[in-house]
Short mmCIF file of C-alpha atoms in Angstrom, two decimals:
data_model
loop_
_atom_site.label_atom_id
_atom_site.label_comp_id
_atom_site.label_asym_id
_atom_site.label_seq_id
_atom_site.Cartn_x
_atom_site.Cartn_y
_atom_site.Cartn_z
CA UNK Q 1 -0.21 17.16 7.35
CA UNK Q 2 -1.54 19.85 5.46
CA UNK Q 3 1.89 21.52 4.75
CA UNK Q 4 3.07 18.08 3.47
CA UNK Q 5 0.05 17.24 1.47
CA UNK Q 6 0.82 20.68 -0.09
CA UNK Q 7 4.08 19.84 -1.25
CA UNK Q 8 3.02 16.55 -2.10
CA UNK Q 9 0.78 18.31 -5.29
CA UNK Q 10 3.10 21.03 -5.65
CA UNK Q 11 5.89 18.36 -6.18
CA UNK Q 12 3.85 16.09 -8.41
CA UNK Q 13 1.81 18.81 -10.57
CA UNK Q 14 4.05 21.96 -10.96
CA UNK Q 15 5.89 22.57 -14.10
CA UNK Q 16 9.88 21.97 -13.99
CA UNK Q 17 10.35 25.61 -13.42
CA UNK Q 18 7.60 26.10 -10.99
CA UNK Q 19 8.69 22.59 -9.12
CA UNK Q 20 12.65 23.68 -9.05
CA UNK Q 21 11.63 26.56 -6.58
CA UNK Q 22 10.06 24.37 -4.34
CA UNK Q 23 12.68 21.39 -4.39
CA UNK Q 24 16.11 21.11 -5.02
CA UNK Q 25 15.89 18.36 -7.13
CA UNK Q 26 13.15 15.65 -8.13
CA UNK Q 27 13.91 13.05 -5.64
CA UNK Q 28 12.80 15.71 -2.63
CA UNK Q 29 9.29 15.70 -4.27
CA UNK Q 30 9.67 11.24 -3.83
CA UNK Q 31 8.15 10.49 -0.57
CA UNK Q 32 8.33 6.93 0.95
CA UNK Q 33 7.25 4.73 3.17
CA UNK Q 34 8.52 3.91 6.88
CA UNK Q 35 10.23 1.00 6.57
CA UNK Q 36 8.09 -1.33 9.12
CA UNK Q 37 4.47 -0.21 6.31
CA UNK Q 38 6.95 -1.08 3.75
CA UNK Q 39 8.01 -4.23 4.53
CA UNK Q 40 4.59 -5.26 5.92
CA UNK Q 41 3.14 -3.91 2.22
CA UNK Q 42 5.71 -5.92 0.94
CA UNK Q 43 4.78 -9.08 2.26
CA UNK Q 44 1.27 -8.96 1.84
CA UNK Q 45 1.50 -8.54 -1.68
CA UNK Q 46 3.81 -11.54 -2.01
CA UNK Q 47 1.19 -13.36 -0.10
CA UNK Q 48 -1.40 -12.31 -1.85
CA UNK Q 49 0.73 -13.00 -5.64
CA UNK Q 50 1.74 -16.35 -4.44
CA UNK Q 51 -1.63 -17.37 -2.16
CA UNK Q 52 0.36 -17.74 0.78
CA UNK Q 53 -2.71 -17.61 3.67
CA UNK Q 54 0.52 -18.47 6.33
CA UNK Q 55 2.34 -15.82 5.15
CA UNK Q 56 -1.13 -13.37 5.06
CA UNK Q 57 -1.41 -13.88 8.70
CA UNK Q 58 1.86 -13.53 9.26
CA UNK Q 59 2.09 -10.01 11.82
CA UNK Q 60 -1.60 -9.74 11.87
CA UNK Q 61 -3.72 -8.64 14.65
CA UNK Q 62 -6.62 -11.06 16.67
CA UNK Q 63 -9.41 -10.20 14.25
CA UNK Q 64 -7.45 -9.80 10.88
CA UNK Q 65 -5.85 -13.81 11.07
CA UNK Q 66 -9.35 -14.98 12.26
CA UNK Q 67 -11.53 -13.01 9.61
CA UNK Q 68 -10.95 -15.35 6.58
CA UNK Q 69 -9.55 -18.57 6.43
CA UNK Q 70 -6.95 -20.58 4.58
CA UNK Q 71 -9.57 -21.17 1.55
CA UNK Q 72 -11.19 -18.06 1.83
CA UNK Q 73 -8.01 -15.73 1.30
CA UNK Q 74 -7.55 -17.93 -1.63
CA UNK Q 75 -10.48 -17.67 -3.01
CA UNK Q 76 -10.26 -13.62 -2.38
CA UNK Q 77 -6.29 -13.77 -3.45
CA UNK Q 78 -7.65 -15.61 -6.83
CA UNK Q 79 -10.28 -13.03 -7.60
CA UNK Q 80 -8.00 -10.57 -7.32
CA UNK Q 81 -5.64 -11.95 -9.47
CA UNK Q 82 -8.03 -12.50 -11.93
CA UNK Q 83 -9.26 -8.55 -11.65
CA UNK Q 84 -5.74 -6.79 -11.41
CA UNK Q 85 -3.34 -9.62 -13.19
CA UNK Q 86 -1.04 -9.74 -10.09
CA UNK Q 87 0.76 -12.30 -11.92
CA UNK Q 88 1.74 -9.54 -14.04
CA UNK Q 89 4.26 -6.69 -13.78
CA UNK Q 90 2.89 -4.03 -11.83
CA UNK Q 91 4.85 -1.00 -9.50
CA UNK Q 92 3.46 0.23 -6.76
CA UNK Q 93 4.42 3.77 -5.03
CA UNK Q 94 3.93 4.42 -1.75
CA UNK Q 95 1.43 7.64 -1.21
CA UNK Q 96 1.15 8.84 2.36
CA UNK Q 97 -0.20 7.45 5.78
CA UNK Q 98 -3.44 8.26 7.47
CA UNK Q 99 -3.31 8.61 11.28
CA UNK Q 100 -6.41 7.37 12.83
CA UNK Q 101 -6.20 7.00 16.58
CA UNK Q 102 -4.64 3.93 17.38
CA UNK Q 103 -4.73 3.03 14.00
CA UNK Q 104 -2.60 4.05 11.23
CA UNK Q 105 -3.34 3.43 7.44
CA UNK Q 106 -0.34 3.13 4.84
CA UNK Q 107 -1.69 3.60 1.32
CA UNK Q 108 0.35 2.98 -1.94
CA UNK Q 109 -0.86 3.47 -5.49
CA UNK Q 110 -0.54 0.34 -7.89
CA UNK Q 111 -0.22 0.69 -12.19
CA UNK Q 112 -1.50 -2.95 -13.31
CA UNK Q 113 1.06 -3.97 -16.56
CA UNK Q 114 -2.97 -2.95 -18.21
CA UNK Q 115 -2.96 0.35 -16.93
CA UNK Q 116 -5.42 0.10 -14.83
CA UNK Q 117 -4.95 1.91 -11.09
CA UNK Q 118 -5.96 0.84 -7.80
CA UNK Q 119 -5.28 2.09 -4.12
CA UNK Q 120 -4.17 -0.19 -1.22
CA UNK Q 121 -4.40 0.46 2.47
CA UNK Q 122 -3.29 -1.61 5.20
CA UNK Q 123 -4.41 -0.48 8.39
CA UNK Q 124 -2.38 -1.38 11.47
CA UNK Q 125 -3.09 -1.07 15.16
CA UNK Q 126 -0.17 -1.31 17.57
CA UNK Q 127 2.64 -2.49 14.50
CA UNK Q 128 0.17 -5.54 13.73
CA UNK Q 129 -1.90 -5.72 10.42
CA UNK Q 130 -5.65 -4.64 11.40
CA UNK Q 131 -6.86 -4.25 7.71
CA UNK Q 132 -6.24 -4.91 4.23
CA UNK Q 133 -8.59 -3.24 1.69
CA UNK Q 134 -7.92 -2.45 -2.35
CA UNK Q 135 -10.00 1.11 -3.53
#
């Protein structure tokens, strides 16, 4: 973890000199995500753009479909939108992932179209969505 961590800030902070000795070209410094935290980031965020609580719940553990319901996601997916202008162009890139016992944490950076920042992580236990939290 360390040694990748490493060569994450080595990739992303070292002059193009410096960063050439390290990688053979810029796209070795790119890191992404597994597919199965991709897609799952993928669909949350279309859930949460188009207030789709069905979709939300979709591969979600026990205690992540029951913690909110229908109206409370959209209340939550509405003051979000209202905060980060989802409805808006924004990229996100994927960062690392967190192993935490049996659960592991995908986190991806997003650059609102106002340049403002925010961190996601969506923690899953056993492939299912466990938790969804924006830092």
């Amino acid at each position: 973890m360390l040694k990748r961590t490493l060569f994450i800030l080595l990739c992303g902070t070292a002059v193009p000199l410096f960063q050439n000795a390290w990688a053979d070209n810029v796209s070795q410094c790119m890191v992404t995500a597994p597919v199965h935290t991709q897609k799952q980031f993928d669909r949350l965020m279309t859930a949460l753009v188009h207030k789709d609580f069905k979709l939300w719940i979709e591969n979600a553990d026990a205690q992540f479909t029951t913690a909110a319901s229908a109206q409370s996601f959209r209340k939550m997916a509405t003051s979000l939108d209202q905060k980060l202008e989802l409805q808006k162009h924004w990229t996100a890139n994927y960062v690392t992932t967190l192993n935490e016992g049996k659960y592991q944490s995908g986190i991806w950076r997003l650059n609102m179209a106002n340049g403002q920042q925010v961190l996601i992580q969506i923690t899953f236990a056993y492939n299912k969505v466990a938790g969804f939290h924006v830092l």
